[in-house]
PDB file of C-alpha atoms and ligand atoms in Angstrom:
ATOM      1  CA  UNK A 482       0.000   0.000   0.000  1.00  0.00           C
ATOM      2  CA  UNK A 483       3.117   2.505   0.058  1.00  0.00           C
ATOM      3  CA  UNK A 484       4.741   2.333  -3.162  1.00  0.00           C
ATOM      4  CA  UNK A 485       8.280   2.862  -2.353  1.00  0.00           C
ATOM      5  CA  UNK A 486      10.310   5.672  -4.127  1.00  0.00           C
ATOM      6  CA  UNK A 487      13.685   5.781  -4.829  1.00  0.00           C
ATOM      7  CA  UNK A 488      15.513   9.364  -4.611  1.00  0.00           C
ATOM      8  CA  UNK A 489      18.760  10.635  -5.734  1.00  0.00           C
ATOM      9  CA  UNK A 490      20.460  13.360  -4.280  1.00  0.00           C
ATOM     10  CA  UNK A 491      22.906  14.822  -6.501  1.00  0.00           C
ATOM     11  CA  UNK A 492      24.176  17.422  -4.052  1.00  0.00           C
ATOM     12  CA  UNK A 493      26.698  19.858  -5.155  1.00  0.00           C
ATOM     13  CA  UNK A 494      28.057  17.880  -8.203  1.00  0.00           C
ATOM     14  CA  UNK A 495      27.371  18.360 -11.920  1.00  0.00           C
ATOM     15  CA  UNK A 496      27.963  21.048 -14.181  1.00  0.00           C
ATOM     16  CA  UNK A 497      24.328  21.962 -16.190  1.00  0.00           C
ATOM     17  CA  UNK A 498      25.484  19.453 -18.539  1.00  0.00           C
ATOM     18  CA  UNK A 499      26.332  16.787 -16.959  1.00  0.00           C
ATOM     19  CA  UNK A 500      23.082  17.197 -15.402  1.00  0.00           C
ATOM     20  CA  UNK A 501      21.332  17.167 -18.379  1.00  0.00           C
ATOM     21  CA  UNK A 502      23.215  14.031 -19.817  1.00  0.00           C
ATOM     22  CA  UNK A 503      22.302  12.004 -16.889  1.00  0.00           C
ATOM     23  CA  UNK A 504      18.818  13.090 -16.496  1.00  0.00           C
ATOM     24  CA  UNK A 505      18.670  12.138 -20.239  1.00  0.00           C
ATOM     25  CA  UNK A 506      20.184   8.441 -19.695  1.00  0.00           C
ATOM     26  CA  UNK A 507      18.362   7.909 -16.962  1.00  0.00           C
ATOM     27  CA  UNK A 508      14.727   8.681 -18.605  1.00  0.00           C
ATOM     28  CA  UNK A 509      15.597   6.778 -21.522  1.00  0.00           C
ATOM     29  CA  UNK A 510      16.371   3.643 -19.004  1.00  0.00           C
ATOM     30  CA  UNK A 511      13.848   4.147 -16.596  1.00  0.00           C
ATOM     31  CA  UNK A 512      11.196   5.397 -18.823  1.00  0.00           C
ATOM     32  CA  UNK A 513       8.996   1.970 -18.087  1.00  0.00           C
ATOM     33  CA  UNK A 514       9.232   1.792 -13.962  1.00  0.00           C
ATOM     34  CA  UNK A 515       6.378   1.438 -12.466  1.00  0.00           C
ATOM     35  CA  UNK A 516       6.662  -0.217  -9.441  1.00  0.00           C
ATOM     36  CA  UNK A 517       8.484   2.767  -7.517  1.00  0.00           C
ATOM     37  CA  UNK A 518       8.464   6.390  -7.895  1.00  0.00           C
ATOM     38  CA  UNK A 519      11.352   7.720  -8.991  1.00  0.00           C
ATOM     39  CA  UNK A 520      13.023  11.465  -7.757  1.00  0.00           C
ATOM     40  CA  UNK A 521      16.027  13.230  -8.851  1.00  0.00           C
ATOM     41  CA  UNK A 522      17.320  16.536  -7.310  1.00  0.00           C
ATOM     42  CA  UNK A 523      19.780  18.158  -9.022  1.00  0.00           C
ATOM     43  CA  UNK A 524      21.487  21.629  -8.120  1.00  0.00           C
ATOM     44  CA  UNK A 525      19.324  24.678  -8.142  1.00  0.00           C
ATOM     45  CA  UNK A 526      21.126  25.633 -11.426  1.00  0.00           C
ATOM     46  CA  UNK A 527      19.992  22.734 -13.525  1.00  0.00           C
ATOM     47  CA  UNK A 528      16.478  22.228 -12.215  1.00  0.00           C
ATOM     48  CA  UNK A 529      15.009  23.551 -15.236  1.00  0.00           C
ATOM     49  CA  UNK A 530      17.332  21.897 -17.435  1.00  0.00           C
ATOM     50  CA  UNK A 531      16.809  18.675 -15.944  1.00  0.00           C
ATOM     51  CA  UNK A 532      13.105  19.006 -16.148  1.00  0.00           C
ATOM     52  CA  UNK A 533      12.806  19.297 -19.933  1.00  0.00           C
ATOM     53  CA  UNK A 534      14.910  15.705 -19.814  1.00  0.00           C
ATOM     54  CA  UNK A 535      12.720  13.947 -17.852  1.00  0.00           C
ATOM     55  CA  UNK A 536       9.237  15.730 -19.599  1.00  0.00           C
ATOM     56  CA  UNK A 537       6.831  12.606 -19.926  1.00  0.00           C
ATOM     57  CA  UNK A 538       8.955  10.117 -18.315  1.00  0.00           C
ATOM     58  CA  UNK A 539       7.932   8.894 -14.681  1.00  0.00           C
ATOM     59  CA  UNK A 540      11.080  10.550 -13.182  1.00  0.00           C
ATOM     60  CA  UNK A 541      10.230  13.489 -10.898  1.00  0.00           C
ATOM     61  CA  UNK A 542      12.163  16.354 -10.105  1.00  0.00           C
ATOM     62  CA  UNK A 543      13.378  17.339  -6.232  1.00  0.00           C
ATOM     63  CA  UNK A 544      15.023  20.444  -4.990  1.00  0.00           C
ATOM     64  CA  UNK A 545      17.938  20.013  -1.943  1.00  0.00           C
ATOM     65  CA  UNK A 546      16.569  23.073  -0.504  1.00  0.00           C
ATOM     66  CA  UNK A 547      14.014  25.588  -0.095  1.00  0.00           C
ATOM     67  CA  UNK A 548      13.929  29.145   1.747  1.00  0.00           C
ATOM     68  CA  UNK A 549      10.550  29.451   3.494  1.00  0.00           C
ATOM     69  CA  UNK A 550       8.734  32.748   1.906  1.00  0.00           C
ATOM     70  CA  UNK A 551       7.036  33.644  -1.725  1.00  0.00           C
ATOM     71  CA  UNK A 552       9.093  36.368  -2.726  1.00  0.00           C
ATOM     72  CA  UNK A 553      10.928  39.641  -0.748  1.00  0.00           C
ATOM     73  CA  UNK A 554      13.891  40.602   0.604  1.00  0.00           C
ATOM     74  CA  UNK A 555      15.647  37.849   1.138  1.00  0.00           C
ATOM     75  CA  UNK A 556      18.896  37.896  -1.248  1.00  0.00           C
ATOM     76  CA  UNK A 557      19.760  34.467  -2.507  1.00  0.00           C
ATOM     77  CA  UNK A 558      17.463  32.442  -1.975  1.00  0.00           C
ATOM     78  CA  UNK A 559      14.636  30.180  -3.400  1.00  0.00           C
ATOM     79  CA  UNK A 560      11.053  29.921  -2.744  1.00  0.00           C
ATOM     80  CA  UNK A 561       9.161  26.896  -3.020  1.00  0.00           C
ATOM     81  CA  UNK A 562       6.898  28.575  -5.784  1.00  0.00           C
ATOM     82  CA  UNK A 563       9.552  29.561  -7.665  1.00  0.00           C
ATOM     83  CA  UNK A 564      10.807  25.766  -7.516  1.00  0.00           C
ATOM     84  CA  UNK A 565       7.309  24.710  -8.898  1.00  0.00           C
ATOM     85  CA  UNK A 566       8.301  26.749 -11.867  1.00  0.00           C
ATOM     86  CA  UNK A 567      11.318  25.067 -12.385  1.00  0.00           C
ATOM     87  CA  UNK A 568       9.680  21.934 -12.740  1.00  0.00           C
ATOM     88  CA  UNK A 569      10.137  20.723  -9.444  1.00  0.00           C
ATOM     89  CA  UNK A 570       7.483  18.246  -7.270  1.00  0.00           C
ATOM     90  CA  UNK A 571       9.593  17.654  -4.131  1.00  0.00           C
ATOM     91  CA  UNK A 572      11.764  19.816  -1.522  1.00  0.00           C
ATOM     92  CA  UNK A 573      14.161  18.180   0.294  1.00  0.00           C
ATOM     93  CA  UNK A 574      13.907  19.665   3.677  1.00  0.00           C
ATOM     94  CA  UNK A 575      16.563  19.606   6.624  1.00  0.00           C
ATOM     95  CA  UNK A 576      19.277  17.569   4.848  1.00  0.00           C
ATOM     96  CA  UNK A 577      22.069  17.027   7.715  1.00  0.00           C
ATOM     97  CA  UNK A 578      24.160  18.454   5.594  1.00  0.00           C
ATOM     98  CA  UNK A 579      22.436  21.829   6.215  1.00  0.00           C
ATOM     99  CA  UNK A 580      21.740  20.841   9.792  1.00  0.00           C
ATOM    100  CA  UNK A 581      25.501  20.479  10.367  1.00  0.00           C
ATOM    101  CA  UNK A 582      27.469  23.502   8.055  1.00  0.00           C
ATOM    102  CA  UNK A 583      24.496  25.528   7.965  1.00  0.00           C
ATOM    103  CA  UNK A 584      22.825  25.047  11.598  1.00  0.00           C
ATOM    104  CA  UNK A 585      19.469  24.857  10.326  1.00  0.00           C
ATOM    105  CA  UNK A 586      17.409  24.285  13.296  1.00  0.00           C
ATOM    106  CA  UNK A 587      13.973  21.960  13.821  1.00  0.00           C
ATOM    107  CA  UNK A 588      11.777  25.021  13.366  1.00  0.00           C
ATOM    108  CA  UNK A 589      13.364  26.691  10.220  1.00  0.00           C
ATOM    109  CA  UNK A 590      12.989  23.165   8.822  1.00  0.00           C
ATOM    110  CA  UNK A 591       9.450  23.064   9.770  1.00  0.00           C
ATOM    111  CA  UNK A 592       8.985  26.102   7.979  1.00  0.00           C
ATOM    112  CA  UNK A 593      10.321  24.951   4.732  1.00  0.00           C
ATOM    113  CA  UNK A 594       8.169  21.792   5.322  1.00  0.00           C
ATOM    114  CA  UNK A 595       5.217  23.959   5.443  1.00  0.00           C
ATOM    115  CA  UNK A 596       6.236  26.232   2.730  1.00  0.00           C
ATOM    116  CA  UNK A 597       6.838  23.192   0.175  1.00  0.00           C
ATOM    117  CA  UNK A 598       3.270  21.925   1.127  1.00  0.00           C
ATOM    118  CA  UNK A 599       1.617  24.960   0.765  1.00  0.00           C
ATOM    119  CA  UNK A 600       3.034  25.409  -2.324  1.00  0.00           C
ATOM    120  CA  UNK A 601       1.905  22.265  -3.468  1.00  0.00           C
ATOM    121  CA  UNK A 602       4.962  20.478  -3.152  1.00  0.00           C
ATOM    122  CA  UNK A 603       5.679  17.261  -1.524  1.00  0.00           C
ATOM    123  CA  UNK A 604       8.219  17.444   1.362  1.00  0.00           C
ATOM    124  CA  UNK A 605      11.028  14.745   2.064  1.00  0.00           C
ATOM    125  CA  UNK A 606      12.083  15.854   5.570  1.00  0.00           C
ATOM    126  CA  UNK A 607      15.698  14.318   6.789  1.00  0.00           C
ATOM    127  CA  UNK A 608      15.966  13.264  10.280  1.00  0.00           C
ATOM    128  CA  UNK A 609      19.130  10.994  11.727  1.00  0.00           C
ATOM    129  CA  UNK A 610      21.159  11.062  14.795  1.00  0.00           C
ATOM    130  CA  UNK A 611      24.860  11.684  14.599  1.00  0.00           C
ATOM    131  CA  UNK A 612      27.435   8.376  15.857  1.00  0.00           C
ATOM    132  CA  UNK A 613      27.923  10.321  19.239  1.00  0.00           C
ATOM    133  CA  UNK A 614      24.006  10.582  20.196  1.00  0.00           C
ATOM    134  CA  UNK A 615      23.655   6.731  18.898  1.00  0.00           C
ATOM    135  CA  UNK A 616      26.663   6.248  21.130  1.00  0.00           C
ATOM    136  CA  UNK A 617      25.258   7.912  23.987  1.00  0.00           C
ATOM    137  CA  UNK A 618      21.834   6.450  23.435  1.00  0.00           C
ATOM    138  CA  UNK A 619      20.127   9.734  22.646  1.00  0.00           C
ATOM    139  CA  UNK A 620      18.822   8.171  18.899  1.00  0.00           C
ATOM    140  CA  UNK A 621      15.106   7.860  19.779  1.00  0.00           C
ATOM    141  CA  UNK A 622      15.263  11.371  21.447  1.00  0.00           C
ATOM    142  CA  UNK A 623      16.674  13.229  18.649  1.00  0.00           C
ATOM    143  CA  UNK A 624      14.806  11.548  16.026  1.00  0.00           C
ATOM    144  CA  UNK A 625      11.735  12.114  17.895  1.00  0.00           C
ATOM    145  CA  UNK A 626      12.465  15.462  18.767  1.00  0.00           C
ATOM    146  CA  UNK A 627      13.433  15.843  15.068  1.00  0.00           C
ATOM    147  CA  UNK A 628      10.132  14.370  13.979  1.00  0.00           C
ATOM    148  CA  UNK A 629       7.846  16.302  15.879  1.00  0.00           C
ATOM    149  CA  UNK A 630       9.244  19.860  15.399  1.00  0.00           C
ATOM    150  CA  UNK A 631       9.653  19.175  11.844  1.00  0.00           C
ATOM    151  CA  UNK A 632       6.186  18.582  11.487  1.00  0.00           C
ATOM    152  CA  UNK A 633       4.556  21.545  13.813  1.00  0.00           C
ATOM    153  CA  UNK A 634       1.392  22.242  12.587  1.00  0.00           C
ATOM    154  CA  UNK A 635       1.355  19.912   9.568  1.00  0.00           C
ATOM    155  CA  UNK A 636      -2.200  18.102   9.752  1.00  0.00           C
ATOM    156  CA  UNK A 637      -3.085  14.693   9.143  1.00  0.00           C
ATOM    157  CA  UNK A 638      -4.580  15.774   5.830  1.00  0.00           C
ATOM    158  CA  UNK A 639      -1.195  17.370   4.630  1.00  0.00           C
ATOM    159  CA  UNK A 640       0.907  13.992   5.852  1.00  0.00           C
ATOM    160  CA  UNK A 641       0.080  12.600   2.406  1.00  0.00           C
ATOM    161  CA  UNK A 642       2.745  15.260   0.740  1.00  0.00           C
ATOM    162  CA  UNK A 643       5.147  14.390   3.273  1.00  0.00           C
ATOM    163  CA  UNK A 644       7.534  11.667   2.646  1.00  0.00           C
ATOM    164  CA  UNK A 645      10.654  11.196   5.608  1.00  0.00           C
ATOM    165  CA  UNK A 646      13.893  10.215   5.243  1.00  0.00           C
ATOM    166  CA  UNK A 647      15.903   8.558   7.694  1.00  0.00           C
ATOM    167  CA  UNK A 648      19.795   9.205   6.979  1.00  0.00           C
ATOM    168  CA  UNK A 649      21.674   8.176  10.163  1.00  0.00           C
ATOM    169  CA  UNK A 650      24.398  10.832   9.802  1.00  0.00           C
ATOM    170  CA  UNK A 651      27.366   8.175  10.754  1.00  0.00           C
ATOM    171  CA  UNK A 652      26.098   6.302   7.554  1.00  0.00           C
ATOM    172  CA  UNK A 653      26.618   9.168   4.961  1.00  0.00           C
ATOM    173  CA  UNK A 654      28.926   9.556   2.212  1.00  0.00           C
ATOM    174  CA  UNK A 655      31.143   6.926   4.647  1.00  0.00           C
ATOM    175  CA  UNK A 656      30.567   3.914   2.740  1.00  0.00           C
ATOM    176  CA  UNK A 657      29.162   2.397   6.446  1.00  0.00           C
ATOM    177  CA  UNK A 658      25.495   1.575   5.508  1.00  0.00           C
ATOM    178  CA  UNK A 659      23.354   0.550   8.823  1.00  0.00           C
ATOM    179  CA  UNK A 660      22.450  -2.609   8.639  1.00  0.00           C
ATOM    180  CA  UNK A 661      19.621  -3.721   7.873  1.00  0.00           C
ATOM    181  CA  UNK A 662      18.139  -4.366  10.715  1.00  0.00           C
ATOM    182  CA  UNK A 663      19.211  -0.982  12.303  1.00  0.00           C
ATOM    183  CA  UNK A 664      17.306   0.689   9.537  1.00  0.00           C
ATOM    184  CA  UNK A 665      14.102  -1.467  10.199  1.00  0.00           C
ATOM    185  CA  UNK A 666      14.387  -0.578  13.817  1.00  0.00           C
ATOM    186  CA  UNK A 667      14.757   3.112  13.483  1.00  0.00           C
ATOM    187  CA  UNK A 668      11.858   3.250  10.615  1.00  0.00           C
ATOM    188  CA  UNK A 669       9.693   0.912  12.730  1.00  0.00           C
ATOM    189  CA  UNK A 670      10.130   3.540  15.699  1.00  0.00           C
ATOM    190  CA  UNK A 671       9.591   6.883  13.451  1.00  0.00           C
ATOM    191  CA  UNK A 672       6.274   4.827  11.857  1.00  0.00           C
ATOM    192  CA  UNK A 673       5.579   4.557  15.375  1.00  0.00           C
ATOM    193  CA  UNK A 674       6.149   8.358  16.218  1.00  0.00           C
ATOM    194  CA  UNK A 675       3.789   9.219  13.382  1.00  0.00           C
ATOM    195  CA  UNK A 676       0.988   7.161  14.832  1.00  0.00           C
ATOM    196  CA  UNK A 677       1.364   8.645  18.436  1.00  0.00           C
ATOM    197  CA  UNK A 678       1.579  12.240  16.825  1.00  0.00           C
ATOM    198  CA  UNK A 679      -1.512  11.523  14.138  1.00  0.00           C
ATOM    199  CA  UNK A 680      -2.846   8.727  13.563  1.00  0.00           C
ATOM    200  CA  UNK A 681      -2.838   4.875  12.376  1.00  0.00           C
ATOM    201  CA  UNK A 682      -3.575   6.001   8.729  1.00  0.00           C
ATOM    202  CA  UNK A 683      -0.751   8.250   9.153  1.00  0.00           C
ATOM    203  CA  UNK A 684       1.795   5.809  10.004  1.00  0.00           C
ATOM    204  CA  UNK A 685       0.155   3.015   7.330  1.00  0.00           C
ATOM    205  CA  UNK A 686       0.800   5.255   4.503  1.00  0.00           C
ATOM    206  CA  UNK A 687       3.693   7.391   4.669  1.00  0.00           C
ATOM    207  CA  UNK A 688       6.687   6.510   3.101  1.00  0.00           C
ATOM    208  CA  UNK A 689       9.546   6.357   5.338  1.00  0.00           C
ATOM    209  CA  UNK A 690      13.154   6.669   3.157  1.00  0.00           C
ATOM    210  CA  UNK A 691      16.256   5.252   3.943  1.00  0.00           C
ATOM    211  CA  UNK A 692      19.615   7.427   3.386  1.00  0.00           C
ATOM    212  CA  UNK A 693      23.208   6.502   3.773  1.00  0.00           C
ATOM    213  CA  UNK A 694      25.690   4.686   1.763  1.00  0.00           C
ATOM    214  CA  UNK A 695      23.072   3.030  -0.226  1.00  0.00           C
ATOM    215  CA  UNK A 696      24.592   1.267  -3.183  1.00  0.00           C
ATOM    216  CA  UNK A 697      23.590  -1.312  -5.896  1.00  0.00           C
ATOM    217  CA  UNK A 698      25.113  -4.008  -3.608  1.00  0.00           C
ATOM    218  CA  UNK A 699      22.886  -3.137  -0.593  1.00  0.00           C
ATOM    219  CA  UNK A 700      19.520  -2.218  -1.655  1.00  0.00           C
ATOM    220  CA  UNK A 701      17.928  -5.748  -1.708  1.00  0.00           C
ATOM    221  CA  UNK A 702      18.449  -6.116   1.648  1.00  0.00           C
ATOM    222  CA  UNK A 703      17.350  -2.115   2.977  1.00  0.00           C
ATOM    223  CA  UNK A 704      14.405  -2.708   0.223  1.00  0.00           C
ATOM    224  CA  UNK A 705      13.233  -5.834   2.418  1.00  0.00           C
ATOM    225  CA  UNK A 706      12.382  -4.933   5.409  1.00  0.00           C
ATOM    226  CA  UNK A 707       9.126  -4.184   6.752  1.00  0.00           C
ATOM    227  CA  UNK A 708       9.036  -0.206   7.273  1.00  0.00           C
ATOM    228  CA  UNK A 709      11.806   0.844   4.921  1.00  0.00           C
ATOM    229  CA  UNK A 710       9.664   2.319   1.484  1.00  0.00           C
ATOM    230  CA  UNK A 711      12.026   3.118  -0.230  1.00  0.00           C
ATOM    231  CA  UNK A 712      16.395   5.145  -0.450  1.00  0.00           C
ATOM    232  CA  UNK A 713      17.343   8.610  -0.429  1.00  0.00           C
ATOM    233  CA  UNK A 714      20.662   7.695  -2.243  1.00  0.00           C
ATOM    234  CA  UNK A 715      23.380  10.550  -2.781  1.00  0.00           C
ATOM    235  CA  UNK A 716      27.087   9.012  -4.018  1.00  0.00           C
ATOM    236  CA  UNK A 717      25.650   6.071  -5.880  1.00  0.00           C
ATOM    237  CA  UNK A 718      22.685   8.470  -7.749  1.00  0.00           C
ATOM    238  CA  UNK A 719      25.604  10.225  -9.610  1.00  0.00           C
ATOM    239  CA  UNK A 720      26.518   7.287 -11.678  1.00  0.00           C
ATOM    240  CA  UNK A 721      23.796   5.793 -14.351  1.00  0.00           C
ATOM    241  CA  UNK A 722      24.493   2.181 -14.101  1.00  0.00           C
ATOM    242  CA  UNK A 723      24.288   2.418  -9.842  1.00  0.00           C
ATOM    243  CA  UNK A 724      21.050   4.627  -9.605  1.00  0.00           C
ATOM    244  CA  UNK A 725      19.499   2.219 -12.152  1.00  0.00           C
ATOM    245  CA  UNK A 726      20.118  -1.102 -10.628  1.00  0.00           C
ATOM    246  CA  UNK A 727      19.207   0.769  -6.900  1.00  0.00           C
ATOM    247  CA  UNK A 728      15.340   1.857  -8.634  1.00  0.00           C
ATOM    248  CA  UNK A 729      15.691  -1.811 -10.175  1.00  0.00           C
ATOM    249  CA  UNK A 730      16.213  -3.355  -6.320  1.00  0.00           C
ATOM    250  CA  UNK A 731      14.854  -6.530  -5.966  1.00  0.00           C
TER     251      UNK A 731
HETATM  252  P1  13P B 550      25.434   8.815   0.375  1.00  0.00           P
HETATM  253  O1  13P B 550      24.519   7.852  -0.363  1.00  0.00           O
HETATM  254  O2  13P B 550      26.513   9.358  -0.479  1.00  0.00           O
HETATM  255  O3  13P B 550      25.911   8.228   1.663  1.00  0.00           O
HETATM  256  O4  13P B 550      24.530  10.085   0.760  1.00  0.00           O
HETATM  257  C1  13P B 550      23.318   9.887   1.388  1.00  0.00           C
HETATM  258  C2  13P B 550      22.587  11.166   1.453  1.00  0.00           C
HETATM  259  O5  13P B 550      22.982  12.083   2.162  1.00  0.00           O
HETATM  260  C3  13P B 550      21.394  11.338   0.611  1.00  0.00           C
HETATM  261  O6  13P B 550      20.688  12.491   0.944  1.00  0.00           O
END
C-alpha cells in the first residue's frame, strides 16, 4: 500500500550538462518503472534543465533546498513557488548536511516543510542522529524530537505530501550503511512516532526513506524490510548504471 520511491540526491556535483546528460540516460532507461516512484534533485542551477529531460517520463524532479517565503527581501534564496516553476514536485527539507554547516534548526525546517506543502509540493524531511548521540543512546530522542518539530502544525490531511527520510548521519557519504536491521528498527520507531503524533492512517501510509551509503550491492536487503519504502541515495545516484540497478532493487 506505500509504493516505495527511490531518490537521488545529486548534491553539489554536476555542471548543467552533466546534469542534463544524466537526467537524459536515466529517462531513456527508466522510462517503463512502475513499481516505484522515482526522484532526482539536481542543483538549483539545472532544475530547469533537468526538467525538460525527464518531460513525460515517470522521473520526478526534487530540490535540496528551499527558503521558506514567496518572494521579498531575502537575497539568494529560493522559494518553493519559484521551484514549482522550475519543474520541481519535491523539496528536500533539513538535509544534515544543512543541519551540520548551515545550523538549520527543527523550526526553520518546519517552515520549509510547510512552505513546500503549501506550495503544493511534496516534502522529504531528513531526520538521523549523529554516531555520538547513537553512542550515547540519545537516537530515539533526537529523532523524535526531530520528527515532531519538523512537522509543527502539519495536519493529518497534509501527511500525504510528506515523505521522511531517515539518513543516520554516521552512515553518509562513509561507505558504512546501517544494517539492515538498524534501519528497520529506526523506521519501525519513526512509523511509530507518526501514529502517536496523528494517527494509524498516518503511520500506514507514509513513506519512510532510507539514506546513507546506499549502493547497488545493498539495496535488496534495505528494500526488504518491513518499514523501509524506499532510499534517499546521494554518491551512488551520480553514476547511471548504480542509480538504475538501486530503482531496479529486488
Ligand atoms: P550517500 O549515499 O553518499 O551516503 O549520501 C546519502 C545522502 O545524504 C542522501 O541524501
Amino acid at each position: 500500500m506505500r509504493k516505495p520511491i527511490i531518490a537521488g540526491n545529486w548534491k553539489l556535483h554536476k555542471t548543467l550538462a552533466e546534469s542534463r546528460q544524466l537526467a537524459a540516460t536515466l529517462a531513456k532507461e527508466l522510462s517503463s518503472v512502475d513499481h516505484c516512484e522515482i526522484i532526482i534533485a539536481p542543483v538549483y542551477t539545472a532544475l530547469s534543465g533537468v526538467a525538460e529531460e525527464i518531460t513525460d517520463t515517470p522521473i520526478q524532479l526534487a530540490a535540496q533546498n528551499c527558503y521558506p517565503a514567496e518572494t521579498g527581501a531575502f537575497t539568494g534564496e529560493v522559494s518553493p513557488l519559484l521551484l514549482k516553476d522550475a519543474g520541481c514536485r519535491f523539496i528536500i527539507c533539513g538535509h544534515s548536511e544543512r543541519r551540520q554547516l548551515l545550523s538549520e534548526s527543527n523550526q526553520f525546517i518546519n517552515h520549509k516543510v510547510a512552505a513546500s506543502v503549501n506550495a503544493g509540493l511534496g516534502a522529504i524531511l531528513c531526520i538521523g542522529e549523529t554516531l555520538q548521540e547513537r553512542e550515547t543512546d540519545q537516537m530515539l530522542e533526537v529523532l523524535t524530537t526531530q520528527t515532531r518539530e519538523g512537522l509543527a502544525g502539519i495536519t493529518t490531511e497534509q501527511m500525504a505530501s510528506i515523505v521522511i527520510a531517515y539518513e543516520p548521519v554516521w552512515a553518509i557519504g562513509t561507505g558504512v550503511t546501517a544494517s539492515d536491521q538498524q534501519a528497520q528498527e529506526a523506521h519501525a520507531f519513526i512509523r511509530g512516532l507518526l501514529q502517536g503524533l496523528y494517527n494509524q492512517d498516518v503511520a500506514n501510509t507514509t513513506r519512510i526513506l532510507y539514506g546513507g551509503s546506499v549502493k547497488p550491492n545493498n539495496v535488496d536487503g534495505l528494500m526488504a524490510q518491513s518499514d523501509i519504502d524506499g532510499a534517499l541515495v546521494g554518491g551512488a545516484s551520480l553514476k547511471a548504471e548504480d542509480f538504475i540497478r538501486i530503482v531496479r532493487f529486488e
